[in-house]
Amino acid sequence: MMDEVSLFCGKHGISIPKMNEGYSNGKSKHKRSNISYLHHFHVEVFYAVIDLALQELNNRFDVVTSDLLLGMASLSPVDSFANFHKDRITKLAEYYPSEFGDKELRELNFQLDDFIVYAQKCDSKFLNLKRIKDLARVMIETKLDQT
């Protein structure tokens, strides 16, 4: 794909900057800043796009929906539970007061601490899981659903 972009730019006389060169904001061709094109891309472009996307998500989802989505995402087993976030999972549980009273929420905190250590370091069955249904299957196989 990069080759296609390079060919297109060459064909249409569009220069492709080297990312480690100094960034020029276009006002003066001779005046270069101490900022590289890569830094400019990260800060001025990438972060601005991420901010717009985040604002759009915040406008579409209320706090409860966001908490539920973040809690579910925190349960994802991808990359050895890279998105694991105990507080978000606990917040998710708080939306189910008939299932999780104060005592159960305290226990859940301890159980989540134990679980993440076990899943990441003690049992290879938890490695390379991709979906929550895979996590549920392994938890049943290892009888962790009964604790």
Phi, psi and omega in degrees: 000321180297324177297319179296318179296316179299317178298316179300313181297317178299318181295326184255012176069030179263122181283145178250113183287152171278129190295338181268357177281161178294141182277135174246128183280004175093347180286320179224122182292332185270338183268115178254149179263176176278001181266132178278162176301322180298314179298316179302315180300313181298309188279309188279328185255299186300310182295325178295319179293317178299317179298318177297317179296319179295318177299319179297317178297317179297327178286332184271331186241137175280177185299317182297313180297318178298316178300318180296315180295317179294321177297316178294319179296329179292342178273354183298130181275000184300140179053050179054047176063043181300331181266008181301128180215102186304317182296323179290324178291319177297319177299319177301315180296328180296339178282359179236068186296337178287339179261330186231098172277187181301316181297314182294325178293320176296315178298320180300319178304313179293318180297321179294321176300312180295318183299313185294323176295314180298313184292324183274333189237339191252330187231114183293346178297338181272353178283148174065020174285146184246329187230162179296326178295328175293320177299314180300317180299313181292323178297322177291316179300322182268004178063023176284347177286349184259004181262000000 
